[in-house]
XYZ file of C-alpha atoms in Angstrom:
598
model
C -0.395 -0.148 -0.004
C 1.550 3.162 -0.909
C -0.150 7.017 -0.533
C 0.589 9.915 -0.399
C -2.102 12.654 1.343
C -2.052 15.981 2.937
C -4.351 15.962 5.496
C -5.422 19.530 7.150
C -6.284 18.940 10.533
C -8.868 21.866 11.595
C -12.007 20.674 13.418
C -10.747 18.669 16.374
C -11.457 20.043 19.562
C -7.317 20.735 21.387
C -9.293 18.319 24.280
C -9.244 14.928 22.285
C -6.761 13.547 20.197
C -6.525 14.665 16.621
C -7.763 11.849 14.108
C -6.850 11.233 11.193
C -8.780 8.558 9.529
C -8.284 6.948 5.751
C -10.107 3.785 6.151
C -9.927 3.082 1.958
C -6.432 2.376 1.361
C -6.006 -0.300 4.021
C -8.177 -2.384 2.667
C -5.738 -3.493 0.199
C -3.944 -5.379 2.816
C -6.666 -7.982 2.523
C -4.915 -8.931 -1.007
C -1.784 -9.664 0.807
C -0.361 -12.559 2.446
C -0.840 -12.152 6.141
C 2.533 -11.760 8.306
C 2.827 -13.760 11.406
C 5.799 -11.717 12.658
C 7.114 -8.779 13.130
C 10.092 -7.798 10.556
C 12.755 -6.349 13.123
C 15.865 -3.960 12.525
C 18.470 -2.355 14.244
C 17.147 1.469 16.062
C 19.356 3.600 14.108
C 19.624 6.352 16.830
C 17.956 8.870 17.881
C 19.269 12.554 17.038
C 18.146 15.975 16.751
C 18.821 17.788 13.570
C 19.919 20.928 14.813
C 19.801 22.910 18.361
C 16.296 24.398 17.264
C 15.115 21.578 16.493
C 16.926 20.067 19.867
C 15.109 23.468 21.286
C 11.294 22.724 19.354
C 10.607 19.431 20.688
C 12.293 19.409 23.794
C 10.460 16.571 25.136
C 10.678 14.430 22.412
C 7.799 12.258 19.997
C 6.408 9.037 20.979
C 3.721 6.757 19.170
C 1.499 4.505 21.642
C -2.285 2.824 21.212
C -1.550 0.596 17.783
C -4.506 -0.613 16.223
C -4.259 -2.695 13.137
C -4.369 -0.079 10.942
C -3.577 3.320 12.928
C -1.065 4.402 15.836
C -0.961 7.391 17.752
C 1.652 10.065 17.643
C 2.600 12.387 19.983
C 4.792 15.548 20.767
C 5.112 18.745 22.404
C 5.749 21.957 20.705
C 8.188 24.326 23.429
C 5.958 27.178 23.870
C 9.481 29.860 24.089
C 9.112 28.255 20.357
C 6.079 29.280 19.375
C 5.810 31.584 16.256
C 2.077 32.615 15.236
C 0.766 31.059 12.753
C 3.631 28.379 12.444
C 1.473 24.939 11.764
C 2.705 21.816 12.813
C 3.565 19.172 9.966
C 4.147 15.294 9.680
C 4.673 12.714 7.628
C 4.652 8.589 7.873
C 7.090 6.291 5.581
C 7.634 2.825 4.990
C 11.792 3.809 5.630
C 13.263 6.142 7.572
C 15.048 8.731 4.830
C 11.516 9.442 4.032
C 11.663 9.109 0.096
C 8.687 10.151 -1.514
C 8.712 6.871 -3.026
C 8.132 5.259 0.577
C 5.487 7.744 1.935
C 2.560 6.389 3.399
C 0.901 9.995 4.562
C 1.410 13.369 5.651
C -0.035 16.219 6.972
C -0.516 19.194 9.351
C -2.096 20.781 12.414
C -2.964 24.370 12.085
C -1.084 26.581 14.761
C -4.902 27.068 16.837
C -4.572 23.166 17.875
C -1.078 24.063 19.579
C -2.568 25.965 22.674
C -1.864 26.295 26.501
C -5.671 24.373 27.012
C -3.260 21.149 26.838
C 0.043 22.676 27.632
C 0.858 22.544 24.052
C 0.726 18.822 23.510
C -0.504 17.237 20.833
C -1.648 13.599 20.022
C -2.743 12.485 16.605
C -4.711 9.186 15.887
C -4.135 7.834 12.166
C -6.826 5.455 12.087
C -7.581 3.348 8.965
C -3.953 4.934 7.525
C -1.874 2.367 7.561
C -1.021 -1.830 7.250
C -1.538 -4.127 10.132
C 2.240 -5.824 11.270
C 4.084 -3.554 9.984
C 6.250 -1.045 11.244
C 7.089 2.559 10.359
C 8.901 5.804 10.687
C 7.568 8.962 11.201
C 8.816 12.687 11.862
C 6.882 16.082 12.835
C 8.194 19.565 11.704
C 7.708 22.898 12.891
C 9.121 26.391 11.990
C 11.479 24.357 9.104
C 13.281 22.151 12.218
C 12.705 18.576 11.802
C 12.207 16.477 14.987
C 14.109 13.189 15.459
C 12.055 10.317 13.715
C 10.520 7.599 15.680
C 9.712 4.129 14.410
C 5.852 2.909 15.182
C 4.276 -0.179 14.912
C 0.377 -1.993 14.041
C -1.310 -4.348 15.442
C -2.266 -7.560 13.806
C -5.660 -8.215 12.582
C -8.038 -9.503 15.092
C -8.023 -13.663 15.293
C -5.631 -13.456 12.363
C -2.665 -16.552 12.794
C 0.254 -15.024 14.560
C 3.221 -16.978 15.942
C 5.581 -14.574 17.489
C 5.265 -11.513 19.720
C 8.081 -9.569 21.702
C 7.040 -7.131 24.328
C 8.737 -5.200 27.486
C 7.439 -4.316 30.513
C 8.531 -1.614 32.513
C 7.506 0.558 35.865
C 8.118 2.721 38.195
C 11.046 5.461 37.207
C 11.319 7.893 39.866
C 13.788 10.422 38.099
C 16.108 11.249 40.847
C 16.575 7.481 41.957
C 19.007 7.107 39.291
C 19.525 6.907 35.909
C 17.695 5.682 32.709
C 20.229 3.435 31.469
C 17.194 0.272 31.392
C 15.510 2.584 28.737
C 18.890 3.761 26.700
C 19.095 -0.522 26.201
C 15.389 -0.715 25.388
C 15.744 1.847 22.705
C 18.276 -0.868 20.947
C 16.787 -3.724 21.880
C 15.794 -4.462 18.508
C 14.225 -8.374 19.379
C 10.946 -5.659 21.138
C 8.083 -5.278 19.167
C 6.327 -3.166 21.277
C 6.496 -2.088 25.083
C 4.299 -1.928 27.889
C 4.314 0.333 30.871
C 2.430 -0.700 34.434
C 2.500 2.862 35.642
C 4.458 5.523 37.976
C 5.813 6.897 35.162
C 6.766 10.059 37.024
C 6.706 10.362 40.854
C 4.713 13.075 42.425
C 7.097 14.002 44.847
C 10.897 15.490 43.996
C 12.722 15.082 47.380
C 10.444 13.845 49.775
C 13.186 11.183 51.417
C 9.527 8.769 51.798
C 10.044 7.757 48.197
C 13.491 9.214 47.438
C 15.994 7.497 49.560
C 18.144 6.629 47.230
C 18.200 9.897 45.423
C 21.555 10.916 43.229
C 22.550 14.404 43.632
C 22.653 15.017 39.639
C 19.402 13.863 39.343
C 17.848 15.925 41.598
C 15.202 18.782 40.660
C 12.163 20.888 41.734
C 9.323 22.377 41.766
C 9.363 25.886 40.530
C 6.914 26.597 43.226
C 9.349 25.208 46.416
C 6.876 22.389 46.806
C 8.346 18.535 47.543
C 5.000 17.499 46.164
C 2.480 18.267 43.487
C -0.621 20.617 44.520
C -1.737 21.280 41.383
C -2.084 20.688 37.613
C 1.000 22.771 36.341
C 2.837 21.171 39.148
C 2.277 17.597 38.312
C 2.895 19.153 34.011
C 5.994 20.365 34.961
C 6.960 17.033 36.577
C 5.929 15.727 33.413
C 8.432 17.934 31.242
C 10.948 17.392 33.627
C 10.743 13.689 32.982
C 10.656 13.882 29.578
C 13.137 15.477 28.738
C 15.553 12.188 29.753
C 17.172 11.583 26.431
C 17.290 7.892 27.125
C 13.713 7.967 27.881
C 12.871 10.193 24.870
C 14.894 7.222 22.978
C 13.369 4.407 24.151
C 10.061 6.544 23.547
C 10.768 7.261 19.889
C 12.289 3.629 19.223
C 8.798 1.834 20.542
C 5.292 1.492 20.318
C 3.955 1.983 23.842
C 0.490 0.643 25.908
C 0.695 3.151 29.321
C -1.304 2.324 32.182
C -0.775 4.365 35.322
C -0.511 3.440 38.633
C -0.555 5.384 41.858
C 2.269 7.985 41.468
C 0.996 9.616 38.526
C -1.598 11.366 41.734
C -0.521 10.591 45.085
C 0.879 7.500 46.805
C -1.500 4.905 47.346
C -4.882 7.038 46.525
C -8.089 5.098 46.563
C -11.568 5.740 46.240
C -13.883 6.794 49.060
C -17.252 5.344 48.325
C -19.412 7.264 51.148
C -17.935 10.529 50.228
C -17.458 9.730 46.652
C -14.113 11.577 46.613
C -10.673 10.160 46.198
C -8.467 9.891 49.469
C -4.602 10.710 49.313
C -3.502 9.231 52.503
C 0.068 10.243 52.484
C -0.095 13.808 50.646
C -0.547 17.646 52.844
C -4.189 17.348 52.127
C -5.309 14.817 53.969
C -4.326 17.129 56.965
C -6.258 19.572 56.265
C -8.644 20.282 59.313
C -11.670 20.775 57.396
C -13.526 18.044 55.999
C -14.659 20.321 52.868
C -11.974 21.742 52.431
C -10.265 18.080 51.750
C -12.604 16.511 49.868
C -12.023 19.822 47.831
C -8.670 19.943 47.265
C -9.018 15.860 46.936
C -10.792 16.116 43.495
C -8.615 19.204 42.682
C -6.189 17.481 42.891
C -6.989 13.972 41.444
C -8.660 16.015 38.160
C -5.297 17.750 37.612
C -3.360 14.813 37.088
C -5.851 13.212 35.018
C -5.574 16.082 33.107
C -2.054 15.996 33.324
C -1.878 12.622 32.302
C -3.600 12.728 29.171
C -1.612 14.982 27.942
C 1.760 13.823 28.818
C 1.446 9.873 27.886
C 0.804 8.106 24.653
C -2.516 6.844 25.161
C -6.012 6.686 23.062
C -8.287 6.836 26.204
C -12.087 8.079 26.842
C -11.345 11.181 28.687
C -13.662 14.046 29.659
C -12.827 17.360 30.685
C -15.237 18.596 31.138
C -17.110 15.963 33.686
C -15.302 17.108 36.854
C -16.285 14.215 38.425
C -12.623 11.704 38.455
C -14.467 8.818 38.872
C -16.640 9.071 35.651
C -14.079 11.484 33.679
C -11.154 8.814 32.963
C -11.767 5.437 31.013
C -7.880 3.969 31.580
C -9.051 0.176 31.252
C -8.612 -1.091 27.172
C -6.964 -4.079 25.202
C -5.641 -4.721 22.942
C -5.386 -7.643 20.338
C -2.194 -9.646 18.963
C -4.263 -11.392 16.575
C -4.700 -15.037 18.229
C -1.435 -14.967 19.830
C -2.395 -12.608 22.468
C -4.821 -10.163 23.899
C -3.847 -7.883 26.624
C -5.540 -6.225 28.825
C -4.839 -3.284 30.596
C -6.566 -2.427 33.540
C -7.147 0.203 36.169
C -6.227 -0.781 39.879
C -6.351 2.351 41.654
C -9.274 4.488 40.400
C -12.010 2.472 41.527
C -10.718 0.333 44.491
C -12.034 0.685 47.934
C -10.667 2.163 50.955
C -7.887 -0.146 52.271
C -9.161 -2.341 54.976
C -7.052 -2.171 57.761
C -6.433 1.082 58.410
C -4.486 3.941 56.430
C -1.014 3.812 58.542
C 1.586 3.250 56.099
C 2.945 0.104 58.873
C -0.042 -1.535 61.161
C -3.008 -0.361 58.013
C -1.164 -0.849 54.580
C 1.674 -2.652 55.127
C 2.334 -5.555 57.645
C -1.274 -5.186 59.307
C -2.129 -5.473 62.812
C -2.876 -9.864 63.082
C -6.646 -8.937 64.496
C -7.451 -6.930 60.723
C -9.230 -9.484 58.577
C -11.279 -7.033 56.347
C -9.532 -8.078 53.773
C -11.359 -11.125 53.153
C -14.861 -9.025 53.139
C -16.946 -9.465 50.170
C -18.140 -6.276 48.493
C -14.331 -4.484 48.636
C -13.015 -3.632 44.786
C -9.915 -3.632 43.402
C -11.351 -2.658 40.102
C -15.070 -1.077 40.621
C -18.171 -2.701 39.441
C -17.711 -1.824 35.496
C -14.325 -2.764 34.853
C -14.720 -5.764 36.765
C -17.580 -7.215 34.289
C -15.817 -5.456 31.445
C -12.487 -7.757 32.141
C -15.151 -10.957 32.711
C -16.332 -10.606 29.636
C -12.811 -10.289 28.083
C -11.658 -13.262 29.865
C -14.984 -15.011 28.905
C -14.394 -14.281 25.070
C -11.415 -15.051 24.206
C -10.172 -16.996 22.068
C -6.238 -16.337 22.137
C -3.611 -18.664 22.879
C -2.665 -16.178 25.766
C -4.986 -13.829 27.593
C -2.498 -11.827 29.284
C -3.349 -8.964 31.842
C -1.920 -5.822 32.609
C -1.503 -4.589 36.466
C -0.101 -2.773 38.620
C 0.056 -4.470 41.833
C 1.178 -8.239 42.844
C -2.236 -10.113 42.164
C -0.777 -13.606 43.946
C -0.753 -13.738 47.519
C 2.080 -12.510 49.308
C 1.883 -13.241 53.236
C 4.045 -15.200 56.529
C 2.780 -17.746 58.295
C 0.908 -16.843 61.957
C -1.563 -18.903 64.161
C -4.489 -17.684 62.209
C -2.403 -18.667 59.345
C -1.184 -17.229 56.203
C -1.357 -13.057 56.845
C -1.504 -10.695 54.523
C 2.083 -8.520 54.311
C 0.448 -5.719 51.665
C -3.480 -5.183 51.830
C -2.173 -2.540 49.106
C -2.319 -5.346 46.307
C -5.283 -7.748 45.579
C -4.347 -9.589 49.133
C -6.288 -6.595 50.207
C -9.066 -7.321 48.482
C -9.161 -11.354 48.663
C -12.965 -11.897 47.907
C -12.618 -10.436 44.580
C -9.542 -11.991 43.613
C -11.503 -14.968 44.489
C -14.121 -13.967 41.661
C -11.329 -13.112 38.927
C -9.549 -15.868 38.900
C -12.517 -18.308 39.077
C -13.263 -16.692 35.509
C -9.776 -17.593 34.736
C -10.076 -21.297 35.831
C -13.737 -21.346 34.085
C -11.727 -21.041 30.933
C -10.722 -24.900 31.218
C -6.789 -23.696 30.401
C -3.866 -22.351 32.640
C -2.428 -20.109 30.244
C -3.208 -16.917 31.831
C -0.531 -14.682 32.555
C -0.796 -11.735 34.236
C 1.677 -8.298 33.981
C 3.038 -6.945 36.981
C 4.700 -3.573 38.443
C 4.439 -1.634 41.415
C 6.894 -3.484 44.458
C 9.927 -2.520 42.497
C 10.713 -6.161 42.658
C 11.336 -9.154 39.833
C 8.978 -12.055 41.043
C 8.042 -14.893 38.922
C 5.142 -16.583 40.857
C 2.218 -19.827 39.984
C -1.628 -18.278 39.547
C -3.731 -20.285 41.700
C -7.037 -20.440 43.735
C -6.232 -21.563 46.634
C -2.500 -20.783 47.633
C -2.906 -23.410 50.721
C -2.780 -26.084 48.131
C 0.698 -26.492 47.769
C 0.057 -30.194 45.167
C 1.636 -28.797 42.190
C 0.012 -31.406 40.110
C -3.991 -30.017 41.107
C -3.720 -29.017 37.581
C -7.037 -27.169 38.047
C -6.360 -24.732 40.563
C -3.095 -23.592 38.244
C -4.898 -20.664 35.985
C -1.212 -19.354 34.980
C 1.554 -17.275 35.967
C 2.280 -14.162 36.728
C 5.868 -11.451 36.721
C 6.173 -8.767 38.624
C 9.280 -6.586 36.275
C 10.989 -4.400 38.778
C 11.528 -0.857 38.836
C 13.850 1.357 36.495
C 14.979 3.268 38.925
C 12.378 3.198 42.339
C 13.956 2.273 45.676
C 13.587 -1.267 46.643
C 13.121 -3.079 49.254
C 17.649 -3.901 49.034
C 17.933 -0.073 48.548
C 15.457 0.865 51.153
C 17.247 -1.697 54.105
C 21.272 -0.229 52.680
C 19.813 2.947 53.381
C 17.646 2.892 56.499
C 19.038 -0.264 58.593
C 22.601 -1.133 57.009
C 24.261 2.423 57.270
C 25.155 1.448 53.354
C 26.808 -1.599 55.059
C 26.828 -3.732 51.799
C 27.976 -6.486 53.232
C 25.276 -6.392 55.955
C 22.239 -5.494 53.052
C 23.404 -8.399 51.028
C 23.067 -10.522 54.294
C 19.121 -9.258 55.384
C 18.348 -8.997 51.720
C 19.467 -13.490 50.970
C 17.586 -14.120 54.236
C 14.323 -12.159 53.123
C 13.654 -13.305 50.057
C 14.318 -16.936 51.679
C 11.793 -16.406 53.792
C 9.701 -14.947 51.521
C 9.820 -18.577 49.539
C 9.916 -20.687 52.118
C 6.169 -18.702 53.387
C 5.190 -18.438 49.600
C 5.820 -21.461 47.960
C 4.046 -20.488 44.433
C 6.287 -17.527 44.318
C 10.125 -18.932 42.100
C 11.573 -15.713 42.307
C 11.644 -13.097 44.336
C 14.943 -10.505 43.679
C 13.882 -7.064 45.384
C 18.175 -5.955 44.906
C 18.211 -5.199 40.971
C 16.409 -2.887 38.749
C 15.895 -2.877 35.092
C 13.102 -3.895 32.802
C 11.400 -7.384 31.764
C 10.600 -9.003 28.105
C 8.368 -11.593 27.264
C 8.428 -13.789 24.136
C 5.030 -15.396 23.203
C 4.943 -18.572 20.680
C 2.122 -20.909 20.095
C 3.530 -23.659 22.424
C 5.613 -21.635 25.320
C 6.113 -18.106 26.411
C 9.193 -17.181 28.405
C 10.192 -14.375 30.870
C 13.362 -12.111 30.742
C 14.607 -9.835 33.761
C 17.257 -7.625 32.727
C 18.491 -5.323 35.342
C 21.127 -2.390 35.356
C 23.196 -0.492 37.564
C 21.291 2.504 38.095
C 23.532 4.736 40.262
C 25.982 4.587 36.478
C 24.365 6.231 32.997
C 24.675 3.788 30.795
C 25.308 0.934 32.649
C 25.331 -2.520 30.591
C 23.241 -4.937 30.719
C 22.659 -8.580 32.568
C 19.909 -11.299 31.948
C 19.430 -12.340 35.760
C 16.044 -14.387 34.982
C 14.917 -16.441 32.365
C 11.986 -18.469 33.087
C 9.308 -20.185 30.695
C 6.121 -21.567 30.691
C 5.011 -24.227 28.169
C 1.175 -23.880 27.203
C -1.026 -25.899 28.870
C 1.430 -27.028 31.518
C 0.907 -24.860 34.853
C 4.574 -24.597 35.848
C 6.781 -22.020 35.726
C 10.575 -23.931 34.691
C 13.977 -22.601 34.119
C 14.423 -21.448 30.772
C 17.798 -22.686 28.700
C 20.152 -19.705 27.480
C 19.968 -19.047 23.834
C 21.417 -17.333 20.996
C 19.209 -14.761 21.009
C 19.649 -13.671 24.640
C 23.354 -12.640 23.373
C 21.745 -10.468 20.610
C 19.665 -8.563 23.420
C 22.897 -8.099 25.221
């Protein structure tokens, strides 16, 4: 399919992505033999053509939320470089040289669409313009200056026979806690087809020792207000701009197409929805200390609305968002799905926006974490992690699934993470799915009803590499009760955010690394003994994960980097596999492809 058509986009509202739709040319694909995998090629690098270009496109470019015939493109124009009446132009091509013979589509976005209403960000949806299972190159130009070149991909057609897919997953990238070496490597990892980001793209705090306890001096920044925590829409925007100016993150977002959901830190730590007051609650945010209940509720709503608006502006995601709806419970729908032919059905869920209050109180220790032994409210029916509408959406998606691998992109650990007591296993972290036990059982029952154990859950949040069997009854230790196993869960560690090992090193061991290592190995051994369904638990390393999905097996690779060193080298610290229809996670042998990744 080759065509060139200039589209003048002047009618879309600035609060929503600008959509370019060309349905007819995509029909040409049906006369071609469908591809069963992606053609992977070396990333040619990320460069600004000029100093002026680096100023104009200071937050880089990105692509996200692919479909079989389209993708979303993103950029931001630096307001200091705005020129009256200047339009933004874009090009999409089959090749990075943008020769006229390889050009697919081009167009312009008029000057009146580039405004402070969306903080000068632009989201362009190309739908019906591209071929399935294809790689394209794109770039923008403004005021006679080109952006760097980006690369994007499209999905296979629904139910198309598909043989292989490689996903990367990442989460928790606190800017002040380290360098983005993992993203530099990810940009050049030619085995990756798409990137799945599971949340905590930003942290609402800057220099708060509660989170930035492993902070590097050269990575610190302050809000222009002097506050240590985001309190307004402008604060969130400022934080996003600072993160998006990191050149390694920019390159990774330009090199791959991303599929993203937020976790809690895009708003505030461990926030939840209070169904009684019909407002969000941020237990660790300073607004929680406001003495007037009305002031506290009003401030919470305003803060949540600001965080939602900033996320929709700075993340390349095509989601349902109504900025005129001032109810943060209803104005943004983040959960959505992506079908990679008949191989993988990826359901991205939102476990923050609709969740009930913590079951054992708002205290950090004794409440949300290491709850009091006498508390068993986490077992109660009616407590929800997903909210009613999203829960039944997910259940229906799983019931209707025809793919080999049904996959859930999830924020907090879905398995049990507990310690044995006279009362039986008690949870360590009720901010995760352990705090919503009844709804978790509902979800696992739906998975079990599918009659197979091929469900895969991708998780972030805990800054730890975990591989775990996904089970209905964790107290049933028999490996041969196949009906009790529904699949596997793989948690990726943080890109930079402090893990358990970092926290122990700073708080208990006074930077004594020998003592820290001893405590770490003791803690990890204890976790695995107390939770035999957990096959890997690594709270020391930082990096990203890779997932190779094939017709008869899938593999998980954990790649780690020294976050304290810019451009550190990669190591593969975990490599496990799960065979289709076999419940167990087992060690995977190294391959030649592993060497290519490194």
